[in-house]
XYZ file of C-alpha atoms in Angstrom:
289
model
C 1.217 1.041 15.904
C 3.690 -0.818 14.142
C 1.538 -3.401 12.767
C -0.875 -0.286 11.339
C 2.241 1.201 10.382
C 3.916 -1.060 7.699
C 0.592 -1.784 6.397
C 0.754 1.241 4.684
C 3.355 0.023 2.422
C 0.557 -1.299 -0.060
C -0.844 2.595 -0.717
C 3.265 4.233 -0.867
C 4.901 3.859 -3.657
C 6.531 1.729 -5.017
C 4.010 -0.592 -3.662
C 3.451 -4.407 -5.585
C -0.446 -3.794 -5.117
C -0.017 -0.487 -7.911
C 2.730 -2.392 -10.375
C -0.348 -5.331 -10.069
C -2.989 -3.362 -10.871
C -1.194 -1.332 -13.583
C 0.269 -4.987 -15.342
C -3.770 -5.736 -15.311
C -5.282 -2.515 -17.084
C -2.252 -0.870 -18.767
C -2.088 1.822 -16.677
C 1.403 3.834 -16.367
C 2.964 3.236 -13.285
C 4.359 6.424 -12.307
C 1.083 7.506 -12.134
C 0.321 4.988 -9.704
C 2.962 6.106 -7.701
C 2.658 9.640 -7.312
C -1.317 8.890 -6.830
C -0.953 7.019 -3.981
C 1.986 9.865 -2.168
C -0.912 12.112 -0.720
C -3.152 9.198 0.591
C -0.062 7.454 2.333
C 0.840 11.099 3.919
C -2.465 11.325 5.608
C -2.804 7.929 6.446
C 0.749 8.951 8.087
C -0.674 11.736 9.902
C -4.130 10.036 11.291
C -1.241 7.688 12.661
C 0.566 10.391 14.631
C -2.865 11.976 15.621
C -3.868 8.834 17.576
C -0.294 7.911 18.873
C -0.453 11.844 20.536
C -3.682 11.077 21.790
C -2.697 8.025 23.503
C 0.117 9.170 24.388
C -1.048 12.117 26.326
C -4.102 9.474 27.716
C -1.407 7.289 29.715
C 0.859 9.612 30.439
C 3.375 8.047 28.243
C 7.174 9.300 28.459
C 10.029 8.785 26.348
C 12.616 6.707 28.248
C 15.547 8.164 26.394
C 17.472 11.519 26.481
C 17.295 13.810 23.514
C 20.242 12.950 21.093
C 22.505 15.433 20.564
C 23.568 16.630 17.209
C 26.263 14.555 16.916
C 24.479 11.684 17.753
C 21.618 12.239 15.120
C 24.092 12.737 12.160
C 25.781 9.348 13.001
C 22.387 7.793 12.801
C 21.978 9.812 9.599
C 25.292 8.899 7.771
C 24.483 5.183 9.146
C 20.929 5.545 7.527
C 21.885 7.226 4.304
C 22.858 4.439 1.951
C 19.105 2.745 2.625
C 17.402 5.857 2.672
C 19.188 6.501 -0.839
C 17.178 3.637 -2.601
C 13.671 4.915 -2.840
C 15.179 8.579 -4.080
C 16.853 6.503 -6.975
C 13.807 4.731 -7.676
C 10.841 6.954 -7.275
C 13.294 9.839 -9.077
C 14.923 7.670 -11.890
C 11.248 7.044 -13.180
C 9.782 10.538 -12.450
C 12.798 11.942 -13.716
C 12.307 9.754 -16.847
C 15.704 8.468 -16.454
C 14.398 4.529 -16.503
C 11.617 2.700 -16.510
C 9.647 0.640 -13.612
C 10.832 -2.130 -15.085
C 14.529 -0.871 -15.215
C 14.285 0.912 -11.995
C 13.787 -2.766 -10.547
C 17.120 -4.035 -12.215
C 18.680 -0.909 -10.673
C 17.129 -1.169 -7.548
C 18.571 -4.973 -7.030
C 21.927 -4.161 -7.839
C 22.454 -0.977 -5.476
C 20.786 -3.195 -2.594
C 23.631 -5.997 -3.648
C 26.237 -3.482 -3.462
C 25.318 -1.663 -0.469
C 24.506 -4.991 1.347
C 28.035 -6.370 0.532
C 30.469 -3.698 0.715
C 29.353 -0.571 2.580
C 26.904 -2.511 5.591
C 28.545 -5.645 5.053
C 25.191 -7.731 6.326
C 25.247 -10.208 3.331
C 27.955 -12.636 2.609
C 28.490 -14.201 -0.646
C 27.185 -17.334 0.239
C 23.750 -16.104 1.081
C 23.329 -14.228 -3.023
C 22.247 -17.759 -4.383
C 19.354 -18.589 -1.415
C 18.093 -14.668 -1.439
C 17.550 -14.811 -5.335
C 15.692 -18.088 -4.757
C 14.193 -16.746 -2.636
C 12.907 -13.944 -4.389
C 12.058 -15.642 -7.182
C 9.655 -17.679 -5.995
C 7.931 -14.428 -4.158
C 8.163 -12.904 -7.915
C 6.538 -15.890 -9.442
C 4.197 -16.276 -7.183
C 2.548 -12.656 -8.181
C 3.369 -13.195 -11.555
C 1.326 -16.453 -11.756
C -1.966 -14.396 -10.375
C -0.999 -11.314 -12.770
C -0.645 -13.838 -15.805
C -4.072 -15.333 -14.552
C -5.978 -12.459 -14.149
C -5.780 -11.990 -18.160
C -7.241 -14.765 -19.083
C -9.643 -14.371 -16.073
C -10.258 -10.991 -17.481
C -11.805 -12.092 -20.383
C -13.751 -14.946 -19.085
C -15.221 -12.451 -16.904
C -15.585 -9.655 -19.869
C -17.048 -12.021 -22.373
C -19.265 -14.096 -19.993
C -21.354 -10.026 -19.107
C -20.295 -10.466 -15.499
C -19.336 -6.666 -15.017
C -23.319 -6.086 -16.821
C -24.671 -7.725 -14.508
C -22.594 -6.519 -11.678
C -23.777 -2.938 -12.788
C -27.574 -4.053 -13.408
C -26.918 -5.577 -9.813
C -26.191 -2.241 -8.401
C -28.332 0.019 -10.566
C -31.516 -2.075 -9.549
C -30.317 -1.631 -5.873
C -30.302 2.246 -6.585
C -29.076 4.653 -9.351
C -26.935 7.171 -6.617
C -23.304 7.318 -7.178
C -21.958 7.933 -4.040
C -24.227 4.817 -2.764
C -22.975 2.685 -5.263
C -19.355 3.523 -4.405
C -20.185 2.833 -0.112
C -21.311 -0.855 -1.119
C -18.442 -1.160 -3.021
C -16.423 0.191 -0.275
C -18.128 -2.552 2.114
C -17.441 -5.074 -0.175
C -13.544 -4.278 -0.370
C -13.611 -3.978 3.530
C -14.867 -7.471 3.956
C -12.789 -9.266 1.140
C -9.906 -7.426 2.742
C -10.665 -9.351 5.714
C -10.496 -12.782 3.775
C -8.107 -12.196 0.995
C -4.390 -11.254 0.036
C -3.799 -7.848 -1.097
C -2.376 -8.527 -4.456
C -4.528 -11.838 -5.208
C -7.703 -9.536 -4.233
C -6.906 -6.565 -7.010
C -6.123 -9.668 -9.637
C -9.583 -11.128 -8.700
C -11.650 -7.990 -8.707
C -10.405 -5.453 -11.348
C -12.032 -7.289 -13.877
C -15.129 -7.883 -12.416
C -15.315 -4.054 -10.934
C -13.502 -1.699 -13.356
C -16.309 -1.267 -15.614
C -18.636 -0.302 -13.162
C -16.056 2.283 -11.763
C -15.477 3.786 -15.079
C -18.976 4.030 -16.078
C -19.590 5.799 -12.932
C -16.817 8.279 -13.983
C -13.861 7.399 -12.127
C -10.466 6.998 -13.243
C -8.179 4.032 -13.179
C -6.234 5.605 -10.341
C -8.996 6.877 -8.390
C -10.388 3.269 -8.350
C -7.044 1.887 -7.570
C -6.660 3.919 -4.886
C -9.802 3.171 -3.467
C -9.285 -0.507 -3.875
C -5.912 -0.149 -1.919
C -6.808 2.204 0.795
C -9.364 -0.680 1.648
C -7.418 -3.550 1.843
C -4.720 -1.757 3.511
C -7.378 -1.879 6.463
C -7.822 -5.834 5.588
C -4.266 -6.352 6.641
C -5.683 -4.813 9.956
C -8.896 -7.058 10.612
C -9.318 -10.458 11.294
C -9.589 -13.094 9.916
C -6.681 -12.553 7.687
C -5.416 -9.633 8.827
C -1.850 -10.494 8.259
C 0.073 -7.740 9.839
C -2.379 -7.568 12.664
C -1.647 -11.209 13.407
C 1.792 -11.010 13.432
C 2.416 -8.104 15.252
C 0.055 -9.663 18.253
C 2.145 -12.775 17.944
C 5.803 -10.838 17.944
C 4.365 -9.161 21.428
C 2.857 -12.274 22.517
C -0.177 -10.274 23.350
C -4.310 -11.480 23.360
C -6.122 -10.726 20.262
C -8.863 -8.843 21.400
C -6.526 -6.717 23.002
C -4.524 -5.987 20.471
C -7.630 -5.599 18.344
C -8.867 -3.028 20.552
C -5.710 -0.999 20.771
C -5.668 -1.005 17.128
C -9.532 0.269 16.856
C -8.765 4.240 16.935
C -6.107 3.845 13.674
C -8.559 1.895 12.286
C -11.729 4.603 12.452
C -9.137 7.146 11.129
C -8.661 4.592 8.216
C -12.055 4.465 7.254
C -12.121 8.390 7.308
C -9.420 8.218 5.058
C -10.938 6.036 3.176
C -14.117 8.390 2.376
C -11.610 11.346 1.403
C -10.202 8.591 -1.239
C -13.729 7.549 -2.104
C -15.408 11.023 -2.385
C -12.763 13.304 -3.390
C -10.850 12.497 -6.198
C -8.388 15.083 -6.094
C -6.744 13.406 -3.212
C -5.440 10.743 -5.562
C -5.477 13.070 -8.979
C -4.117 16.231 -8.094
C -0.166 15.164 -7.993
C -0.750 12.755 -10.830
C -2.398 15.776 -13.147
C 0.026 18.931 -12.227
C 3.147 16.378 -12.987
C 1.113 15.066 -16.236
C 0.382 18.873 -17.021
């Protein structure tokens, strides 16, 4: 559960795979964001659907008493100051207060603050390795999104993308066929790639075929997203998959088997994305409108 759980970060905003995606094609990234709120909520829910299935399976019980209300409003005032940081984010930008780029400035210093002087969990001495250490997470994605331009027009002058579409039109001129095979092909480079280095690599060589099939730029992001948020999920990569079996110690195929139920909900997900674009557009156009 866990391990499905935080891979869900890559469809909620503010997720790295959208600000990627957007750098690439121009696209604003507050649309991104709000695209990607209604696909995260039911990925949320197909979450909660299996864990009260399996819960009610083997007779799972919680082991703790029911807070009381003073209990749960110490969590709450404990919980506040982090829970604070996405509100300033996500509403600084739809509020048009800042920028994504800005919000990212302001978003740093608040964390400094609130890590130093209201939770007190960073010293001083640890500023200097965090920022190195953050830079060299930020350069690393900044190296594939600097990359992917020039890879971009390699690929758009070379007629890749035409013959990527003549590819798929000579296999068969249905839409919603064209947009399963791409679907399978996300699924299995999700198994082999990472998330952010798969949208540099194949936005280029895909986007044209998705827009001359009549999606949108957020529709196909979306898609792309909601399918390698199952990669993190599936072997071989399958990052948070991995590391969730190794933090319980547990056998893979185990583990993999657990994890089977939250994937098939996943996939089902995945067609809503796919087939009805006004799970990704509708927040996106009533805020636009």
């Amino acid at each position: 559960l866990m391990a499905t759980a935080s891979s869900i970060a890559i469809v909620i905003p503010p997720s790295i795979a959208f600000v990627v995606y957007a750098s690439i094609t121009g696209v604003s990234i507050a649309d991104m964001f709000t695209a990607g709120i209604v696909p995260g909520i039911l990925m949320g829910v197909a979450l909660v659907i299996v864990v009260m299935i399996e819960a009610r399976k083997n007779n799972i019980q919680s082991s703790q008493k029911r807070a009381s209300g003073k209990e749960r409003w110490e969590a709450f005032k404990d919980a506040f100051w982090g829970l604070l940081m996405p509100v300033i984010i996500l509403g600084g930008i739809f509020g048009g207060i800042f920028t994504a780029t800005e919000a990212a400035a302001v978003s740093v210093i608040y964390a400094l603050l609130i890590s130093l002087f209201v939770y007190r969990d960073m010293s001083w001495k640890e500023i200097l390795p965090s920022m190195a250490e953050a830079g060299v997470s930020a350069a690393a994605i900044m190296i594939l999104v600097g990359v992917s331009k020039s890879s971009s027009y390699v690929i758009t002058t070379s007629g890749l993308p035409a013959a990527v579409l003549d590819l798929f039109a000579n296999l068969t001129d249905n839409k919603y066929i064209i947009l399963l095979l791409v679907n399978l092909l996300f699924l299995v480079i999700g198994m082999l790639m990472e998330a952010n280095a798969a949208v540099v690599m194949m936005t280029p060589l895909l986007r044209p075929l998705m827009l001359s099939l009549g999606l949108s730029d957020i529709h196909f992001c979306m898609m792309m997203c909601v399918n390698l948020y199952i990669g993190l999920m599936t072997p071989p990569v399958g990052v948070c998959l991995l590391l969730g079996n190794q933090i319980a110690g547990a056998r893979l195929e185990r583990t993999l088997k657990d994890a089977l139920p939250m994937l098939g909900l996943g996939l089902i997900v995945l067609l809503l994305v796919t087939y009805v674009p006004a799970v990704t557009e509708w927040i996106p156009s009533v805020l636009g409108s």
